[in-house]
């Protein structure tokens, strides 16, 4: 008997306020745009007035098996639209429960695709940022865990405020594509 074809559907939620001036995030999006198993959902483009259609977001989340949050690090944090999205969309009954019952997100995988202005060395305990990036991402990763998403790690490119070469960006985007195309998750 033939096995049913099971495709892992991935939702990439993009939260960059100005993709026309972006290098890293725009590069990544150009690289993945033809992937059939991936839905790219650009929050700033979808909601220019910042008013999020919560039902629509819930439907999108239900329809996918893996959720990727793609954003540039702004002030050691997510961009403001992504925080607005968390507050509006991740609500009790849908995204989390208090009685141990599964949420609508339970069992789905999640990972982060971040772009970072400072270098990796800056994000060392003796660097200017004083702690590694994963410590800054802790509120996000804990939010995902609280919503019963299975957090897998993050894919990052550092040093974007410096003259990051086109080659580095191309390699970053190719690795991003490889992960998404194969429904793999980043290590780390
Ligand atoms: C408002 C703002 C805040 C930023 N805050 C940080 C930060 O806290 N840490 C950091 O490493 N880079 C920071 N950056 C740099 C961005 O992370 C970087 O420009 C971005 O990841 C590059 O991606 P892009 O080419 O897609 O725009 C900031 C940039 C802006 C505009």
PDB file of C-alpha atoms and ligand atoms in Angstrom:
ATOM      1  CA  UNK A   1       0.000   0.000   0.000  1.00  0.00           C
ATOM      2  CA  UNK A   2       1.285   3.455  -0.877  1.00  0.00           C
ATOM      3  CA  UNK A   3       2.135   5.720   2.005  1.00  0.00           C
ATOM      4  CA  UNK A   4       0.215   9.002   2.130  1.00  0.00           C
ATOM      5  CA  UNK A   5       2.419  11.959   1.225  1.00  0.00           C
ATOM      6  CA  UNK A   6       2.888  14.078   4.307  1.00  0.00           C
ATOM      7  CA  UNK A   7       4.283  17.536   3.775  1.00  0.00           C
ATOM      8  CA  UNK A   8       5.500  19.632   6.635  1.00  0.00           C
ATOM      9  CA  UNK A   9       3.990  23.047   6.048  1.00  0.00           C
ATOM     10  CA  UNK A  10       6.007  25.944   7.412  1.00  0.00           C
ATOM     11  CA  UNK A  11       4.717  29.419   8.162  1.00  0.00           C
ATOM     12  CA  UNK A  12       7.389  32.125   8.062  1.00  0.00           C
ATOM     13  CA  UNK A  13       6.130  35.166   9.934  1.00  0.00           C
ATOM     14  CA  UNK A  14       8.227  38.140   8.839  1.00  0.00           C
ATOM     15  CA  UNK A  15       8.372  41.276  10.962  1.00  0.00           C
ATOM     16  CA  UNK A  16      10.692  43.835   9.362  1.00  0.00           C
ATOM     17  CA  UNK A  17       9.436  47.452   9.215  1.00  0.00           C
ATOM     18  CA  UNK A  18      11.244  48.389   6.013  1.00  0.00           C
ATOM     19  CA  UNK A  19      12.024  45.519   3.683  1.00  0.00           C
ATOM     20  CA  UNK A  20      12.774  47.856   0.779  1.00  0.00           C
ATOM     21  CA  UNK A  21      15.911  49.014   2.631  1.00  0.00           C
ATOM     22  CA  UNK A  22      16.753  45.615   4.090  1.00  0.00           C
ATOM     23  CA  UNK A  23      19.703  43.524   2.966  1.00  0.00           C
ATOM     24  CA  UNK A  24      19.682  40.441   5.188  1.00  0.00           C
ATOM     25  CA  UNK A  25      15.949  39.865   5.553  1.00  0.00           C
ATOM     26  CA  UNK A  26      15.155  40.800   1.949  1.00  0.00           C
ATOM     27  CA  UNK A  27      17.895  38.440   0.745  1.00  0.00           C
ATOM     28  CA  UNK A  28      16.468  35.603   2.785  1.00  0.00           C
ATOM     29  CA  UNK A  29      12.963  36.198   1.465  1.00  0.00           C
ATOM     30  CA  UNK A  30      14.141  36.318  -2.151  1.00  0.00           C
ATOM     31  CA  UNK A  31      15.899  32.997  -1.626  1.00  0.00           C
ATOM     32  CA  UNK A  32      12.832  31.160  -0.264  1.00  0.00           C
ATOM     33  CA  UNK A  33      10.053  32.672  -2.340  1.00  0.00           C
ATOM     34  CA  UNK A  34       9.560  29.648  -4.612  1.00  0.00           C
ATOM     35  CA  UNK A  35       9.369  27.005  -1.858  1.00  0.00           C
ATOM     36  CA  UNK A  36       6.017  25.209  -2.109  1.00  0.00           C
ATOM     37  CA  UNK A  37       6.011  23.995   1.487  1.00  0.00           C
ATOM     38  CA  UNK A  38       6.532  27.496   2.900  1.00  0.00           C
ATOM     39  CA  UNK A  39       4.015  30.310   3.408  1.00  0.00           C
ATOM     40  CA  UNK A  40       5.620  33.715   3.882  1.00  0.00           C
ATOM     41  CA  UNK A  41       3.474  36.081   5.929  1.00  0.00           C
ATOM     42  CA  UNK A  42       4.760  39.663   6.095  1.00  0.00           C
ATOM     43  CA  UNK A  43       3.162  41.349   9.116  1.00  0.00           C
ATOM     44  CA  UNK A  44       4.073  44.965   8.293  1.00  0.00           C
ATOM     45  CA  UNK A  45       2.785  44.578   4.719  1.00  0.00           C
ATOM     46  CA  UNK A  46      -0.399  42.793   5.791  1.00  0.00           C
ATOM     47  CA  UNK A  47      -1.257  45.234   8.562  1.00  0.00           C
ATOM     48  CA  UNK A  48       0.079  48.675   7.617  1.00  0.00           C
ATOM     49  CA  UNK A  49      -2.259  50.217  10.200  1.00  0.00           C
ATOM     50  CA  UNK A  50      -1.023  47.787  12.873  1.00  0.00           C
ATOM     51  CA  UNK A  51      -4.501  46.302  13.400  1.00  0.00           C
ATOM     52  CA  UNK A  52      -4.130  42.552  13.429  1.00  0.00           C
ATOM     53  CA  UNK A  53      -6.896  40.214  12.238  1.00  0.00           C
ATOM     54  CA  UNK A  54      -6.665  37.698  15.066  1.00  0.00           C
ATOM     55  CA  UNK A  55      -8.963  35.100  13.457  1.00  0.00           C
ATOM     56  CA  UNK A  56      -6.909  35.157  10.267  1.00  0.00           C
ATOM     57  CA  UNK A  57      -3.697  34.695  12.242  1.00  0.00           C
ATOM     58  CA  UNK A  58      -5.184  31.788  14.187  1.00  0.00           C
ATOM     59  CA  UNK A  59      -6.261  30.135  10.949  1.00  0.00           C
ATOM     60  CA  UNK A  60      -2.779  30.532   9.459  1.00  0.00           C
ATOM     61  CA  UNK A  61      -1.183  29.062  12.565  1.00  0.00           C
ATOM     62  CA  UNK A  62      -3.612  26.111  12.548  1.00  0.00           C
ATOM     63  CA  UNK A  63      -2.786  25.339   8.908  1.00  0.00           C
ATOM     64  CA  UNK A  64       0.962  24.955   9.472  1.00  0.00           C
ATOM     65  CA  UNK A  65       3.157  22.459  11.300  1.00  0.00           C
ATOM     66  CA  UNK A  66       6.229  24.625  11.856  1.00  0.00           C
ATOM     67  CA  UNK A  67       6.291  28.319  12.718  1.00  0.00           C
ATOM     68  CA  UNK A  68       9.357  30.452  11.956  1.00  0.00           C
ATOM     69  CA  UNK A  69       9.633  33.997  13.297  1.00  0.00           C
ATOM     70  CA  UNK A  70      11.918  36.067  11.035  1.00  0.00           C
ATOM     71  CA  UNK A  71      12.959  39.496  12.309  1.00  0.00           C
ATOM     72  CA  UNK A  72      15.903  41.878  12.743  1.00  0.00           C
ATOM     73  CA  UNK A  73      17.009  42.407  16.337  1.00  0.00           C
ATOM     74  CA  UNK A  74      15.977  45.912  17.406  1.00  0.00           C
ATOM     75  CA  UNK A  75      17.098  47.093  20.830  1.00  0.00           C
ATOM     76  CA  UNK A  76      17.952  43.548  21.900  1.00  0.00           C
ATOM     77  CA  UNK A  77      14.422  42.520  21.149  1.00  0.00           C
ATOM     78  CA  UNK A  78      11.838  41.682  18.514  1.00  0.00           C
ATOM     79  CA  UNK A  79      10.482  44.462  16.300  1.00  0.00           C
ATOM     80  CA  UNK A  80       7.442  46.264  17.638  1.00  0.00           C
ATOM     81  CA  UNK A  81       5.001  44.619  15.196  1.00  0.00           C
ATOM     82  CA  UNK A  82       6.045  41.165  16.350  1.00  0.00           C
ATOM     83  CA  UNK A  83       5.446  42.147  19.968  1.00  0.00           C
ATOM     84  CA  UNK A  84       2.026  43.529  18.948  1.00  0.00           C
ATOM     85  CA  UNK A  85       1.364  40.215  17.192  1.00  0.00           C
ATOM     86  CA  UNK A  86       2.277  38.249  20.352  1.00  0.00           C
ATOM     87  CA  UNK A  87      -0.057  40.365  22.460  1.00  0.00           C
ATOM     88  CA  UNK A  88      -2.999  40.117  20.035  1.00  0.00           C
ATOM     89  CA  UNK A  89      -2.680  36.566  18.726  1.00  0.00           C
ATOM     90  CA  UNK A  90      -1.303  34.462  21.564  1.00  0.00           C
ATOM     91  CA  UNK A  91      -4.420  34.492  23.672  1.00  0.00           C
ATOM     92  CA  UNK A  92      -5.792  32.203  26.345  1.00  0.00           C
ATOM     93  CA  UNK A  93      -7.788  29.278  24.990  1.00  0.00           C
ATOM     94  CA  UNK A  94      -6.048  29.373  21.624  1.00  0.00           C
ATOM     95  CA  UNK A  95      -2.352  29.694  22.382  1.00  0.00           C
ATOM     96  CA  UNK A  96      -2.189  28.616  26.008  1.00  0.00           C
ATOM     97  CA  UNK A  97      -4.234  26.968  28.716  1.00  0.00           C
ATOM     98  CA  UNK A  98      -4.024  26.892  32.485  1.00  0.00           C
ATOM     99  CA  UNK A  99      -5.342  23.382  33.039  1.00  0.00           C
ATOM    100  CA  UNK A 100      -2.694  21.375  31.200  1.00  0.00           C
ATOM    101  CA  UNK A 101      -4.927  20.723  28.183  1.00  0.00           C
ATOM    102  CA  UNK A 102      -3.351  21.145  24.744  1.00  0.00           C
ATOM    103  CA  UNK A 103      -3.382  24.532  23.034  1.00  0.00           C
ATOM    104  CA  UNK A 104      -3.989  24.995  19.288  1.00  0.00           C
ATOM    105  CA  UNK A 105      -0.218  25.272  18.945  1.00  0.00           C
ATOM    106  CA  UNK A 106       0.627  22.170  20.901  1.00  0.00           C
ATOM    107  CA  UNK A 107       2.959  19.821  19.026  1.00  0.00           C
ATOM    108  CA  UNK A 108       3.983  22.361  16.388  1.00  0.00           C
ATOM    109  CA  UNK A 109       7.651  23.211  16.022  1.00  0.00           C
ATOM    110  CA  UNK A 110       8.969  26.779  16.154  1.00  0.00           C
ATOM    111  CA  UNK A 111      12.299  28.439  15.479  1.00  0.00           C
ATOM    112  CA  UNK A 112      13.712  31.917  14.995  1.00  0.00           C
ATOM    113  CA  UNK A 113      15.454  33.472  11.997  1.00  0.00           C
ATOM    114  CA  UNK A 114      17.156  36.606  13.252  1.00  0.00           C
ATOM    115  CA  UNK A 115      19.476  39.192  11.760  1.00  0.00           C
ATOM    116  CA  UNK A 116      21.788  41.046  14.079  1.00  0.00           C
ATOM    117  CA  UNK A 117      23.607  44.369  13.699  1.00  0.00           C
ATOM    118  CA  UNK A 118      26.541  43.689  16.010  1.00  0.00           C
ATOM    119  CA  UNK A 119      29.137  40.967  15.639  1.00  0.00           C
ATOM    120  CA  UNK A 120      29.151  37.571  17.343  1.00  0.00           C
ATOM    121  CA  UNK A 121      32.101  38.794  19.469  1.00  0.00           C
ATOM    122  CA  UNK A 122      29.931  41.653  20.749  1.00  0.00           C
ATOM    123  CA  UNK A 123      27.505  39.036  22.051  1.00  0.00           C
ATOM    124  CA  UNK A 124      30.085  37.426  24.343  1.00  0.00           C
ATOM    125  CA  UNK A 125      30.168  37.847  28.107  1.00  0.00           C
ATOM    126  CA  UNK A 126      33.204  40.131  27.713  1.00  0.00           C
ATOM    127  CA  UNK A 127      31.768  41.914  24.652  1.00  0.00           C
ATOM    128  CA  UNK A 128      29.804  45.177  24.537  1.00  0.00           C
ATOM    129  CA  UNK A 129      26.436  43.389  24.668  1.00  0.00           C
ATOM    130  CA  UNK A 130      27.670  41.453  27.746  1.00  0.00           C
ATOM    131  CA  UNK A 131      25.650  38.307  27.071  1.00  0.00           C
ATOM    132  CA  UNK A 132      24.957  35.909  24.214  1.00  0.00           C
ATOM    133  CA  UNK A 133      22.054  36.444  21.868  1.00  0.00           C
ATOM    134  CA  UNK A 134      20.058  33.491  23.208  1.00  0.00           C
ATOM    135  CA  UNK A 135      19.805  35.275  26.556  1.00  0.00           C
ATOM    136  CA  UNK A 136      18.230  38.291  24.845  1.00  0.00           C
ATOM    137  CA  UNK A 137      15.867  35.954  23.012  1.00  0.00           C
ATOM    138  CA  UNK A 138      14.734  34.275  26.240  1.00  0.00           C
ATOM    139  CA  UNK A 139      11.396  36.149  26.528  1.00  0.00           C
ATOM    140  CA  UNK A 140      10.558  35.010  22.999  1.00  0.00           C
ATOM    141  CA  UNK A 141      11.610  31.408  23.458  1.00  0.00           C
ATOM    142  CA  UNK A 142       9.748  31.223  26.779  1.00  0.00           C
ATOM    143  CA  UNK A 143       6.648  32.708  25.107  1.00  0.00           C
ATOM    144  CA  UNK A 144       6.823  29.920  22.528  1.00  0.00           C
ATOM    145  CA  UNK A 145       7.278  27.285  25.227  1.00  0.00           C
ATOM    146  CA  UNK A 146       4.396  28.721  27.270  1.00  0.00           C
ATOM    147  CA  UNK A 147       2.248  28.339  24.141  1.00  0.00           C
ATOM    148  CA  UNK A 148       3.272  24.676  23.967  1.00  0.00           C
ATOM    149  CA  UNK A 149       5.326  25.176  20.815  1.00  0.00           C
ATOM    150  CA  UNK A 150       8.365  22.947  20.542  1.00  0.00           C
ATOM    151  CA  UNK A 151      11.220  25.493  20.298  1.00  0.00           C
ATOM    152  CA  UNK A 152      14.058  24.289  18.059  1.00  0.00           C
ATOM    153  CA  UNK A 153      16.667  27.080  18.126  1.00  0.00           C
ATOM    154  CA  UNK A 154      17.645  30.049  16.013  1.00  0.00           C
ATOM    155  CA  UNK A 155      19.372  30.814  12.729  1.00  0.00           C
ATOM    156  CA  UNK A 156      21.330  34.078  12.891  1.00  0.00           C
ATOM    157  CA  UNK A 157      23.533  36.300  10.782  1.00  0.00           C
ATOM    158  CA  UNK A 158      25.610  38.792  12.775  1.00  0.00           C
ATOM    159  CA  UNK A 159      27.473  41.998  11.983  1.00  0.00           C
ATOM    160  CA  UNK A 160      24.872  43.633   9.753  1.00  0.00           C
ATOM    161  CA  UNK A 161      25.780  47.195  10.811  1.00  0.00           C
ATOM    162  CA  UNK A 162      29.240  46.600   9.388  1.00  0.00           C
ATOM    163  CA  UNK A 163      30.111  45.941   5.776  1.00  0.00           C
ATOM    164  CA  UNK A 164      28.742  42.420   5.715  1.00  0.00           C
ATOM    165  CA  UNK A 165      29.747  41.031   2.352  1.00  0.00           C
ATOM    166  CA  UNK A 166      27.280  39.947  -0.305  1.00  0.00           C
ATOM    167  CA  UNK A 167      28.938  36.546  -0.102  1.00  0.00           C
ATOM    168  CA  UNK A 168      28.190  36.185   3.621  1.00  0.00           C
ATOM    169  CA  UNK A 169      24.600  37.204   3.015  1.00  0.00           C
ATOM    170  CA  UNK A 170      24.251  34.810   0.102  1.00  0.00           C
ATOM    171  CA  UNK A 171      25.569  31.940   2.249  1.00  0.00           C
ATOM    172  CA  UNK A 172      23.192  32.896   5.056  1.00  0.00           C
ATOM    173  CA  UNK A 173      20.206  32.966   2.697  1.00  0.00           C
ATOM    174  CA  UNK A 174      21.182  29.648   1.097  1.00  0.00           C
ATOM    175  CA  UNK A 175      21.408  27.957   4.497  1.00  0.00           C
ATOM    176  CA  UNK A 176      18.015  29.451   5.405  1.00  0.00           C
ATOM    177  CA  UNK A 177      16.550  28.037   2.201  1.00  0.00           C
ATOM    178  CA  UNK A 178      18.123  24.631   2.845  1.00  0.00           C
ATOM    179  CA  UNK A 179      16.612  24.455   6.336  1.00  0.00           C
ATOM    180  CA  UNK A 180      13.148  25.431   5.129  1.00  0.00           C
ATOM    181  CA  UNK A 181      13.168  23.306   1.980  1.00  0.00           C
ATOM    182  CA  UNK A 182      14.105  20.197   3.990  1.00  0.00           C
ATOM    183  CA  UNK A 183      11.903  21.061   6.977  1.00  0.00           C
ATOM    184  CA  UNK A 184      15.029  21.046   9.098  1.00  0.00           C
ATOM    185  CA  UNK A 185      15.631  23.224  12.109  1.00  0.00           C
ATOM    186  CA  UNK A 186      18.727  25.197  13.119  1.00  0.00           C
ATOM    187  CA  UNK A 187      21.242  23.721  15.491  1.00  0.00           C
ATOM    188  CA  UNK A 188      21.610  25.900  18.576  1.00  0.00           C
TER     189      UNK A 188
HETATM  190  C1  LIG B   1      15.917  50.643  15.621  1.00  0.00           C
HETATM  191  C2  LIG B   1      17.070  49.680  15.491  1.00  0.00           C
HETATM  192  C3  LIG B   1      17.537  49.021  16.613  1.00  0.00           C
HETATM  193  C4  LIG B   1      18.578  48.100  16.492  1.00  0.00           C
HETATM  194  N1  LIG B   1      18.998  47.445  17.619  1.00  0.00           N
HETATM  195  C5  LIG B   1      20.001  46.537  17.525  1.00  0.00           C
HETATM  196  C6  LIG B   1      20.417  45.803  18.681  1.00  0.00           C
HETATM  197  O1  LIG B   1      19.915  45.977  19.788  1.00  0.00           O
HETATM  198  N2  LIG B   1      21.420  44.910  18.525  1.00  0.00           N
HETATM  199  C7  LIG B   1      22.016  44.666  17.313  1.00  0.00           C
HETATM  200  O2  LIG B   1      22.924  43.829  17.260  1.00  0.00           O
HETATM  201  N3  LIG B   1      21.605  45.317  16.192  1.00  0.00           N
HETATM  202  C8  LIG B   1      20.613  46.239  16.272  1.00  0.00           C
HETATM  203  N4  LIG B   1      20.166  46.888  15.140  1.00  0.00           N
HETATM  204  C9  LIG B   1      20.725  46.519  13.828  1.00  0.00           C
HETATM  205  C10 LIG B   1      19.772  45.575  13.094  1.00  0.00           C
HETATM  206  O3  LIG B   1      19.607  44.360  13.800  1.00  0.00           O
HETATM  207  C11 LIG B   1      20.280  45.289  11.677  1.00  0.00           C
HETATM  208  O4  LIG B   1      20.339  46.525  11.012  1.00  0.00           O
HETATM  209  C12 LIG B   1      19.376  44.335  10.939  1.00  0.00           C
HETATM  210  O5  LIG B   1      19.372  43.066  11.535  1.00  0.00           O
HETATM  211  C13 LIG B   1      19.831  44.206   9.498  1.00  0.00           C
HETATM  212  O6  LIG B   1      18.876  43.451   8.773  1.00  0.00           O
HETATM  213  P1  LIG B   1      18.260  44.023   7.410  1.00  0.00           P
HETATM  214  O7  LIG B   1      19.407  44.182   6.437  1.00  0.00           O
HETATM  215  O8  LIG B   1      17.272  42.995   6.973  1.00  0.00           O
HETATM  216  O9  LIG B   1      17.600  45.343   7.745  1.00  0.00           O
HETATM  217  C14 LIG B   1      19.156  47.839  15.234  1.00  0.00           C
HETATM  218  C15 LIG B   1      18.686  48.540  14.107  1.00  0.00           C
HETATM  219  C16 LIG B   1      17.658  49.436  14.224  1.00  0.00           C
HETATM  220  C17 LIG B   1      17.162  50.168  12.995  1.00  0.00           C
END
